[in-house]
Coordinates of C-alpha atoms in Angstrom, one line a residue:
X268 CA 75.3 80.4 77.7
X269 CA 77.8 78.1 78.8
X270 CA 80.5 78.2 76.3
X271 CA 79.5 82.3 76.1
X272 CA 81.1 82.6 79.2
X273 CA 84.5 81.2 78.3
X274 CA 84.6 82.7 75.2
X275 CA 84.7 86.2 76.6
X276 CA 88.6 85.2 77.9
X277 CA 90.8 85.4 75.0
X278 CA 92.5 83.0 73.8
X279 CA 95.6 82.7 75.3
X280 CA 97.5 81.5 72.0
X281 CA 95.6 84.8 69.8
X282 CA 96.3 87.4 72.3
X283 CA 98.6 86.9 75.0
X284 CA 98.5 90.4 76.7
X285 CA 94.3 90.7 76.0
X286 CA 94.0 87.2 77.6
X287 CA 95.9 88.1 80.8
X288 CA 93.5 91.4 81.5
X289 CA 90.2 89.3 80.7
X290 CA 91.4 86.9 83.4
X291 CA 91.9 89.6 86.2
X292 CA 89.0 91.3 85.3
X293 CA 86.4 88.7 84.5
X294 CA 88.0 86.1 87.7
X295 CA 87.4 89.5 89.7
X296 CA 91.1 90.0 91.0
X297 CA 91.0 93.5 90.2
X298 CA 89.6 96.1 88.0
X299 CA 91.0 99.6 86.9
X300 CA 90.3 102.5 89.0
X301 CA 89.8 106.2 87.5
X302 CA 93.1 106.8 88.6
X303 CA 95.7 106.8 85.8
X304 CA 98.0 103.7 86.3
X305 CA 96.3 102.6 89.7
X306 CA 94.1 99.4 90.3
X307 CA 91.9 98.3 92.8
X308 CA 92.3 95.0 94.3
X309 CA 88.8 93.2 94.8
X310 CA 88.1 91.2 97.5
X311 CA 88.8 87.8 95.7
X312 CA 92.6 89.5 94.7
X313 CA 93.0 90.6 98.0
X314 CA 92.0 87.5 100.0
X315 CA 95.1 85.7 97.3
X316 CA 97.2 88.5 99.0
X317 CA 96.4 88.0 102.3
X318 CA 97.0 84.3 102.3
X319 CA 100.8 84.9 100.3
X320 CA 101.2 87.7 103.1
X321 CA 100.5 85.2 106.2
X322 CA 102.5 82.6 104.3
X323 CA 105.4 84.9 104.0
X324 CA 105.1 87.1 107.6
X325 CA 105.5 83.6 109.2
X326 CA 108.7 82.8 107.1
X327 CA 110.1 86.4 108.1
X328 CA 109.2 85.9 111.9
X329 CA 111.0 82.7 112.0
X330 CA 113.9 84.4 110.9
X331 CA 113.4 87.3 113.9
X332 CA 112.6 89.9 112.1
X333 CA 109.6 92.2 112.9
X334 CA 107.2 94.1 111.2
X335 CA 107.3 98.5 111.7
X336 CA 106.0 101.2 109.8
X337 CA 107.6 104.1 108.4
X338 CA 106.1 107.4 106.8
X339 CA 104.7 107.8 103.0
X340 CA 106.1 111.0 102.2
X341 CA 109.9 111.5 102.1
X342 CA 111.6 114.8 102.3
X343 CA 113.2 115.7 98.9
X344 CA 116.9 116.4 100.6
X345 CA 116.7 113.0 102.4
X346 CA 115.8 111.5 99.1
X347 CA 118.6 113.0 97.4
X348 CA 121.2 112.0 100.3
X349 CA 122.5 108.8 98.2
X350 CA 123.0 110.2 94.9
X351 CA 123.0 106.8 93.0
X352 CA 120.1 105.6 95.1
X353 CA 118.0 109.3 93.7
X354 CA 119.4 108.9 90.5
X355 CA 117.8 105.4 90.2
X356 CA 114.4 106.4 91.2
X357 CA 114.5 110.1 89.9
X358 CA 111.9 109.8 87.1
X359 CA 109.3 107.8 89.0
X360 CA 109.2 109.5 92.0
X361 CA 105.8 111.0 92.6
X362 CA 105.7 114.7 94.3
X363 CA 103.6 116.4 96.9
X364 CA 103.7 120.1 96.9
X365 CA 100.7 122.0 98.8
X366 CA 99.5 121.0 101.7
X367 CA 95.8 121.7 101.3
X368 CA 96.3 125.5 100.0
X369 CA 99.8 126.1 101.2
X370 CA 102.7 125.7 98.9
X371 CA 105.3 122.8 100.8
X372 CA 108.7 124.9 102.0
X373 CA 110.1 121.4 100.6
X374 CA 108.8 118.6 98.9
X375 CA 108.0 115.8 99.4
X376 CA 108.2 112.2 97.8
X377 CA 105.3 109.5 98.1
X378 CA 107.9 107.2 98.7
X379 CA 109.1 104.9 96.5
X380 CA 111.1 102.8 98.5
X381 CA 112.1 103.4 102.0
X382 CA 115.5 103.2 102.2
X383 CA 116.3 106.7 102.9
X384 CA 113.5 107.3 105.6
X385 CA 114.5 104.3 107.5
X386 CA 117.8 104.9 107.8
X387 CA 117.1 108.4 108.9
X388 CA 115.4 106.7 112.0
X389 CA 118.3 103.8 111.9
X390 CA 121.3 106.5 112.4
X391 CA 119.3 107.5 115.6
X392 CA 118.5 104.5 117.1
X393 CA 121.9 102.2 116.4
X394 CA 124.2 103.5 118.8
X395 CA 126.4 100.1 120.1
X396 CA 127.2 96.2 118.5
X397 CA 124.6 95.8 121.4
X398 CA 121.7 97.4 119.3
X399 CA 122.8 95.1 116.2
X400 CA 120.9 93.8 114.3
X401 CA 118.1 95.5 113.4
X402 CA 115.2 93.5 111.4
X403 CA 112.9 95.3 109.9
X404 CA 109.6 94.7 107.9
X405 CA 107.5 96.8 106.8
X406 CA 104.3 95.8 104.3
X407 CA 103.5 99.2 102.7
X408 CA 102.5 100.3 99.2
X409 CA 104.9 102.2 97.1
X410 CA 105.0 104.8 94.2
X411 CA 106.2 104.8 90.9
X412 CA 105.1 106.3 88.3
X413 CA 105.0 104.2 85.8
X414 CA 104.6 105.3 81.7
X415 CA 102.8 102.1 80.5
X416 CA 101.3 100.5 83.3
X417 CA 100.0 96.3 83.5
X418 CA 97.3 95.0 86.3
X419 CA 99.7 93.5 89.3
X420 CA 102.8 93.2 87.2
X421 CA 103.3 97.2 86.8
X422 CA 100.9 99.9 88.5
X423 CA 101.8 103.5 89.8
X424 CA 101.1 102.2 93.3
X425 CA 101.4 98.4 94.2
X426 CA 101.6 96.9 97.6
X427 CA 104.4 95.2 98.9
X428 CA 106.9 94.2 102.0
X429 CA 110.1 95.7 102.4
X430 CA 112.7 94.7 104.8
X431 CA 116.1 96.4 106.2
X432 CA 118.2 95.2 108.4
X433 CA 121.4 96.8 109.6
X434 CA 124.3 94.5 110.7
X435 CA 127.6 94.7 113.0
X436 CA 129.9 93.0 109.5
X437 CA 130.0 92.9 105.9
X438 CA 129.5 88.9 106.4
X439 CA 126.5 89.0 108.5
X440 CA 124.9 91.5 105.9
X441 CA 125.9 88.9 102.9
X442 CA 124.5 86.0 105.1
X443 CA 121.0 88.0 106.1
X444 CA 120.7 88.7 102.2
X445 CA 121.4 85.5 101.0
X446 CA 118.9 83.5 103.7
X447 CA 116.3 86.3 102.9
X448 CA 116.3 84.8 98.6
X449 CA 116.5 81.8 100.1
X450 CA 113.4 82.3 102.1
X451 CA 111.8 83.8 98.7
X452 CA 112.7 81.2 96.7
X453 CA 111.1 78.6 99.3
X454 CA 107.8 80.7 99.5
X455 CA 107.8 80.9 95.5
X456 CA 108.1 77.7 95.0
X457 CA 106.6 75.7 97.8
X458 CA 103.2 78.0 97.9
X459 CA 103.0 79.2 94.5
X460 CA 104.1 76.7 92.6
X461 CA 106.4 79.0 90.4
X462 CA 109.9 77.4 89.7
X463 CA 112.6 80.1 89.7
X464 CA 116.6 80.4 88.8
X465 CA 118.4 82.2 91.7
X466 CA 121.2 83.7 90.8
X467 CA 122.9 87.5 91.3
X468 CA 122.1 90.7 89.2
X469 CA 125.0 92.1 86.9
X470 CA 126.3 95.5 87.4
X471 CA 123.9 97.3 85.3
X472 CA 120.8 95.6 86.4
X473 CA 121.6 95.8 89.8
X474 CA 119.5 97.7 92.4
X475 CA 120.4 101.9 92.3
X476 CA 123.1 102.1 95.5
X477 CA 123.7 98.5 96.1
X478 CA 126.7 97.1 96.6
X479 CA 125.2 93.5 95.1
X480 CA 121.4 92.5 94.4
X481 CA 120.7 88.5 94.2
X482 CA 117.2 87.3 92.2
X483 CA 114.8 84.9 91.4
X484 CA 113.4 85.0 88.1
X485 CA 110.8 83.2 87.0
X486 CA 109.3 82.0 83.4
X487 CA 105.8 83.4 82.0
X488 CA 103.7 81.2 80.1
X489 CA 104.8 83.9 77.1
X490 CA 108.3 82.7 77.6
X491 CA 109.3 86.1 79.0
X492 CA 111.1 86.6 82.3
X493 CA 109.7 87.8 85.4
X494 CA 111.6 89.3 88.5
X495 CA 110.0 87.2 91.6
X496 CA 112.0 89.2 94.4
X497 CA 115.4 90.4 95.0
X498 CA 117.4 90.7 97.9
X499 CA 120.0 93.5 97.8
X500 CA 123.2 93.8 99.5
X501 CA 123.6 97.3 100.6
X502 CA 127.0 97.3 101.9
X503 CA 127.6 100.4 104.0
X504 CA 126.8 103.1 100.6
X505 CA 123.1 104.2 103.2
X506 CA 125.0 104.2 106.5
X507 CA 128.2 106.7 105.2
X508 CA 125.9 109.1 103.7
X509 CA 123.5 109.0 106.6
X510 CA 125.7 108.3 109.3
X511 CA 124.6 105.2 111.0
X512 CA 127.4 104.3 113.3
X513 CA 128.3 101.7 116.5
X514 CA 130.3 101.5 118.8
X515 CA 132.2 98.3 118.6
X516 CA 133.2 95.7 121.1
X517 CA 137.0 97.2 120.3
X518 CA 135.7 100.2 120.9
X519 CA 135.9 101.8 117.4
X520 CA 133.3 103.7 116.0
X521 CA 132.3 101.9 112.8
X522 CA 129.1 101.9 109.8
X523 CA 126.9 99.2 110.4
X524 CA 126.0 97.1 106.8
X525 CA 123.1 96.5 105.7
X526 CA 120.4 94.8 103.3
X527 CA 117.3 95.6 101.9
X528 CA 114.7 93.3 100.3
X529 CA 111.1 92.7 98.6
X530 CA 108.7 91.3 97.3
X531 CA 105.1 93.0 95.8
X532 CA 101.7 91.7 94.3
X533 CA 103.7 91.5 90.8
X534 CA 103.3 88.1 92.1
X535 CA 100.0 87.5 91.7
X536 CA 100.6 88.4 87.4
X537 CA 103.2 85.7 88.1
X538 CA 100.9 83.0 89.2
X539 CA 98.4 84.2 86.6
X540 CA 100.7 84.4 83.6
X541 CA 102.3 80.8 84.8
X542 CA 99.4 78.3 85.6
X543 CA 96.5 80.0 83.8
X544 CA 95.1 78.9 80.8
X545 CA 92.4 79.7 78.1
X546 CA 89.4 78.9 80.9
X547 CA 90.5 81.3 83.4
X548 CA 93.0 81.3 86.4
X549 CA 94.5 78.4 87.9
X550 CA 95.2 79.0 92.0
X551 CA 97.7 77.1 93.5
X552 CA 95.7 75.6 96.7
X553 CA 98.1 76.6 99.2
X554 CA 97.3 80.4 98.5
X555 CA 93.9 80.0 96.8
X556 CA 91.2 82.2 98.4
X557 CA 88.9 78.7 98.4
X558 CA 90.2 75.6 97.7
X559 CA 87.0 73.6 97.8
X560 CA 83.7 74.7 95.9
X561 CA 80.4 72.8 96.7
X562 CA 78.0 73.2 93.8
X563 CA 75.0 70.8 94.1
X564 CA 72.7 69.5 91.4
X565 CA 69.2 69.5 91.9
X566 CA 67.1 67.5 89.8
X567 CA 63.8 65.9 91.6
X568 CA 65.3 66.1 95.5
X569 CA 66.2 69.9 95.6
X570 CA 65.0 69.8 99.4
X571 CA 67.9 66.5 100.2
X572 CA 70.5 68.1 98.0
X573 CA 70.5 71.3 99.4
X574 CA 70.4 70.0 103.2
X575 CA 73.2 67.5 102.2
X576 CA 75.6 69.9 100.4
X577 CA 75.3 72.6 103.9
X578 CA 76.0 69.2 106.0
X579 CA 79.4 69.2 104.1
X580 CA 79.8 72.7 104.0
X581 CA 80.0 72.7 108.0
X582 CA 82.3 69.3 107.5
X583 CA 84.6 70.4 105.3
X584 CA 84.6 74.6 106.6
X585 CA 87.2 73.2 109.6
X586 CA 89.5 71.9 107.4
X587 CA 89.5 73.4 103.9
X588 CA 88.5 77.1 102.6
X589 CA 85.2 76.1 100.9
X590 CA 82.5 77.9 99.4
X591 CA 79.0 76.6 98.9
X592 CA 77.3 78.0 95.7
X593 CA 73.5 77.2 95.9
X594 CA 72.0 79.8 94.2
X595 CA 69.3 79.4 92.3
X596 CA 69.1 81.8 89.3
X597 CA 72.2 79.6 87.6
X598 CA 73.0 76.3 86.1
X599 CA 75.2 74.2 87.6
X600 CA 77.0 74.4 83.8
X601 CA 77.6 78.3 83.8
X602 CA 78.8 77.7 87.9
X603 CA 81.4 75.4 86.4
X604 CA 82.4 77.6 84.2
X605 CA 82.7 80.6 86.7
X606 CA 84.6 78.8 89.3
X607 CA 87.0 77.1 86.6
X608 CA 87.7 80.9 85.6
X609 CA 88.0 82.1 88.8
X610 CA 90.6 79.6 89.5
X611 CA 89.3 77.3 92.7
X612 CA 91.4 73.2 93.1
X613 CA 88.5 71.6 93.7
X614 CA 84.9 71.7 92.5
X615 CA 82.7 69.2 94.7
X616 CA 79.4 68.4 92.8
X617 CA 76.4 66.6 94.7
X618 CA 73.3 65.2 92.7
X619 CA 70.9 62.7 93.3
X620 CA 73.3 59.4 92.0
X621 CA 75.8 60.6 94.4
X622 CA 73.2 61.3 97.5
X623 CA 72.2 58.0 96.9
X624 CA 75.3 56.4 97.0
X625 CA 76.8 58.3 100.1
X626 CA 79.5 59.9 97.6
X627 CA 79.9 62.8 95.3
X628 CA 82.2 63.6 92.5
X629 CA 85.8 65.7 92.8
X630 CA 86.9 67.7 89.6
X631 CA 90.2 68.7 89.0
X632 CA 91.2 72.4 88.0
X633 CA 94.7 71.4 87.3
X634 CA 93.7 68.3 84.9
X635 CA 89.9 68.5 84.7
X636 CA 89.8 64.6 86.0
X637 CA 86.7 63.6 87.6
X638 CA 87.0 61.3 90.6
X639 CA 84.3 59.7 93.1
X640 CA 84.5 59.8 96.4
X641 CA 82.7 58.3 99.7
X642 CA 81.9 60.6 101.8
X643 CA 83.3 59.1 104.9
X644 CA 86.6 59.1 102.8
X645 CA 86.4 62.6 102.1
X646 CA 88.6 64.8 104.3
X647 CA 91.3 62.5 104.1
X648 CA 91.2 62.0 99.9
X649 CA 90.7 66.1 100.1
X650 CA 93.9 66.9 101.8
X651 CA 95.7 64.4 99.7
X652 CA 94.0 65.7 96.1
X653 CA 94.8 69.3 97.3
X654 CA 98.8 68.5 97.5
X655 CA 98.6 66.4 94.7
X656 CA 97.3 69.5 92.5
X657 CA 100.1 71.6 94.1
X658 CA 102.8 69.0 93.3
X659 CA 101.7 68.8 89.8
X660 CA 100.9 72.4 89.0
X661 CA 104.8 73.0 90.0
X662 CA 105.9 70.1 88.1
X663 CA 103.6 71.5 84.7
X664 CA 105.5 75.1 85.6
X665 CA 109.4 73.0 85.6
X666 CA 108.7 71.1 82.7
X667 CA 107.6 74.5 80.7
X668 CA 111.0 76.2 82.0
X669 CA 113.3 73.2 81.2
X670 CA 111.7 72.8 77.7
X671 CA 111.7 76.8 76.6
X672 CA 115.5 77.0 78.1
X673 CA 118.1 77.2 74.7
X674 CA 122.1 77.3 75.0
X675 CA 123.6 80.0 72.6
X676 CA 127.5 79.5 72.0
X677 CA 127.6 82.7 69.6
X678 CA 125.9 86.0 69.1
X679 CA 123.5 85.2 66.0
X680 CA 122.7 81.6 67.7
X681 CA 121.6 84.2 70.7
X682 CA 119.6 86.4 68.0
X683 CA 117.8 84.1 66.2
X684 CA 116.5 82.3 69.7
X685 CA 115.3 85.2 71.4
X686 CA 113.8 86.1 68.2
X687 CA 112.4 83.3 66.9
X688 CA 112.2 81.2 70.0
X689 CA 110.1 82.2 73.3
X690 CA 112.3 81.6 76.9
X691 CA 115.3 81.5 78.7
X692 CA 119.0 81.4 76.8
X693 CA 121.8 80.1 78.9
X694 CA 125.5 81.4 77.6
X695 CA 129.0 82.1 78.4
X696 CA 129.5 86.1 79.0
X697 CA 132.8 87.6 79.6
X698 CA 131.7 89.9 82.4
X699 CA 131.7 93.3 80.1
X700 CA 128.6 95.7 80.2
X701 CA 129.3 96.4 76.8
X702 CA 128.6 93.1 75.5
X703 CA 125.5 93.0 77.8
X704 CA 124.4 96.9 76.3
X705 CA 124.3 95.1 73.0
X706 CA 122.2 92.2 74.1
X707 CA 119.9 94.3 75.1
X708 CA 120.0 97.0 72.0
X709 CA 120.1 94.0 69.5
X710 CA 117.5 91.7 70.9
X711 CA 115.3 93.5 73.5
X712 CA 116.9 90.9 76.1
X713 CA 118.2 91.8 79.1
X714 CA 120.9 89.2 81.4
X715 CA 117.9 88.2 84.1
X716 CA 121.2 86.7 86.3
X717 CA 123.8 85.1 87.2
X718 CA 122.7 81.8 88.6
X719 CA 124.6 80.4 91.5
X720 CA 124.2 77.1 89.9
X721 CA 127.2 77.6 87.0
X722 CA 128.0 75.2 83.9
X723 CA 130.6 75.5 81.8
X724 CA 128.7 75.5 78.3
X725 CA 132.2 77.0 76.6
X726 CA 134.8 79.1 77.2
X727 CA 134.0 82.1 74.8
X728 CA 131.3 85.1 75.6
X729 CA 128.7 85.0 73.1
X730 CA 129.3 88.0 72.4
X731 CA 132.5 89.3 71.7
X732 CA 134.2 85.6 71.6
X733 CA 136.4 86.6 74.1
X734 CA 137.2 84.3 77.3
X735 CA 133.9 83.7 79.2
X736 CA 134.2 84.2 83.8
X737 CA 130.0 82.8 84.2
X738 CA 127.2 81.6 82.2
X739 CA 124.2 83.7 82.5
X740 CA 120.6 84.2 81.1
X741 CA 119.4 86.2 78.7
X742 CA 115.5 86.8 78.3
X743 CA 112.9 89.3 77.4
X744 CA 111.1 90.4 80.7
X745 CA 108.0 92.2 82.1

């Protein structure tokens, strides 16, 4: 029965793609819904959410901004104000066109974005420099209507958090951007345990109506690239065509600048498809939904046992997120198995030796290393252990990226790794979307960024061969 229960995961080496569902569905993150390209979020998936939400709310109040709400459905001519901004979202956009029997005089998008609604409402309520800045949060879901769809990674409708923010100078939009990736990357790292590249988007990958769009890209497990968040630059492109103006302290009218930024629950396939492994899910404890499962072992003293493990269930509840599992109708076997899957730190198990001896036994999800503790030790080795498994599961996640990273000094060197290699390839580009078009048409790989951290690996694109201006990365992505 035991080993049955792992064996319905696939293997993660046989099946990549089939492995990745079976976790979700069989940890009970989410399942599919009987709407085409939609998922519901169960109650484990969506307590993961909620504690990367609180995580990340903090972070965004610290930085003053606040959290509003905006409308779902978008007028189709406010949509189509910014014609670069439409174009880029054209064929996803969902439309609404009766209301109950009525045909709609116009239609309407379920928005897929918010940038035109919001400054619709930002050209009415930014008058003077006085009123600057504005920031905004908003945590919504969105719409896009996806052709091939992929639990948390790409769904018709995802949730997310979206801010804008409208600024007095170009600078102070740059600076708001900037600190915004940074605050990502902090969040990504620090609480998920996902190590990312930060870095700005090329021309062609950048976000439809931006003037630039900085990333973090992080590394699957599969070796492909995923998007972590992006924090775009919108210069004043949304504030000409919808007229958002100030008056300055000169007293010149002027467009305010502004930014736009996100992140959505593609990041919960990023913690799956990074940590997991062929047992199930591995939760970094920051954002785990519990960090500390009780199961206790029966044998002769069922009575003790049971009284002992809800003694440390009301110890530990004040400290950790713990769950005590005593019911009866399992083994304490097939338990392990479905808390390993479902992802939990720290498995606690309590049997008679260890009631005995004042102590019980800590189990690694990270390692699987067993460790005996006191029980007046506990709380103390607890929080330790916890950080310890964070640390490490960040450190397991940096040495993957570091080892599946290539250099490529010409274009079949390029081919050949992203063919026969899995990860990230660092090389010299010469800043031409033509030579990036090709990447991309020869390879399937797209240039994931430009990272802010630069090295000279040569002085010729890969390419062309003609004189390089950065290195970038190239990678297949989700």
């Amino acid at each position: 029965m035991e080993d049955k229960y792992v064996k319905e995961i696939t293997a993660k080496s046989e099946d990549f793609s089939q492995w990745y569902v079976d976790v979700i569905l069989k940890g009970e993150l989410a399942d599919y819904s009987p709407v085409r390209g939609c998922m519901v979020i169960r109650p484990y998936g969506y307590a993961l959410w909620e504690n990367m939400q609180k995580l990340l709310d903090r972070r965004f109040k610290e930085t003053g901004h606040k959290n509003a709400y905006f409308p779902l459905f978008i007028p189709e001519s406010l949509l189509k104000k910014e014609a670069e901004h439409v174009e880029g979202f054209a064929p996803e956009v969902a439309w609404v066109t009766h209301g109950g029997q009525e045909e709609l005089a116009e239609r309407l998008a379920v928005r897929p974005t918010s940038e035109t609604i919001i400054c619709s409402m930002y050209s009415k309520w930014i008058k003077s420099w006085r009123d600057l800045p504005v920031l905004i949060n908003q945590w919504c879901s969105v719409v896009r209507w996806e052709k091939s769809t992929k639990p948390f990674v790409r769904t018709a409708e995802f949730l997310w958090q979206e801010g804008h923010t409208a600024h007095r100078t170009e600078e102070d939009a740059e600076e708001e951007t900037l600190r915004m990736l940074e605050v990502y990357r902090d969040f990504v790292e620090n609480e998920l345990a996902l190590p990312v590249i930060k870095g700005r988007k090329s021309e062609n990958e950048k976000f439809a109506g931006a003037l630039r769009t900085y990333t973090i890209e992080a590394m699957m497990s599969d070796g492909k690239a995923l998007q972590a968040g992006t924090s775009h630059n919108l210069g004043q492109h949304f504030s000409k065509v919808f007229d958002i103006t100030f008056l300055d302290q000169d007293g010149k009218l002027k467009y305010v600048w502004q930014t736009s930024w996100g992140v959505t629950t593609r990041l919960i396939g990023a913690i799956i498809m990074t940590h997991g492994d062929d047992r199930g899910l591995k939760l970094p404890p920051r954002v785990a939904p519990i960090q500390v499962v009780i199961v206790p072992i029966f044998g002769q003293q069922k009575e003790e046992i049971l009284e002992k493990s809800r003694s440390l269930y009301q110890t530990l509840k004040d400290y950790f997120r713990v769950e005590l599992d005593d019911r009866d109708e399992y083994t304490p076997g097939w338990k392990f198995n479905e808390w390993e899957m479902k992802g939990v730190p720290v498995r606690l198990e309590i049997g008679p030796k260890d009631l005995a001896q004042n102590q019980v036994l800590l189990v690694r999800r990270d390692t699987g290393a067993k460790i005996s503790v006191k029980e007046a030790d506990l709380i103390p080795y607890l929080t330790g252990l916890l950080d310890d498994i964070q640390a490490n599961m960040f450190k397991e996640a940096r040495k993957f990226m570091e080892d599946n990273t290539r250099e490529a000094f010409n274009f079949e060197e390029l081919k050949n790794i992203i063919e026969n290699k899995k990860g990230f390839v660092k090389a010299m580009w010469c800043g031409s979307g033509e030579c990036e078009k090709r990447v991309k048409e020869e390879t399937g790989a797209t240039l994931r960024c430009i990272p802010f951290d630069q090295e000279q690996i040569s002085d010729k694109c890969v390419v062309c061969g003609k004189e390089a201006k950065k290195m970038v990365y190239f990678a297949k992505s989700y």
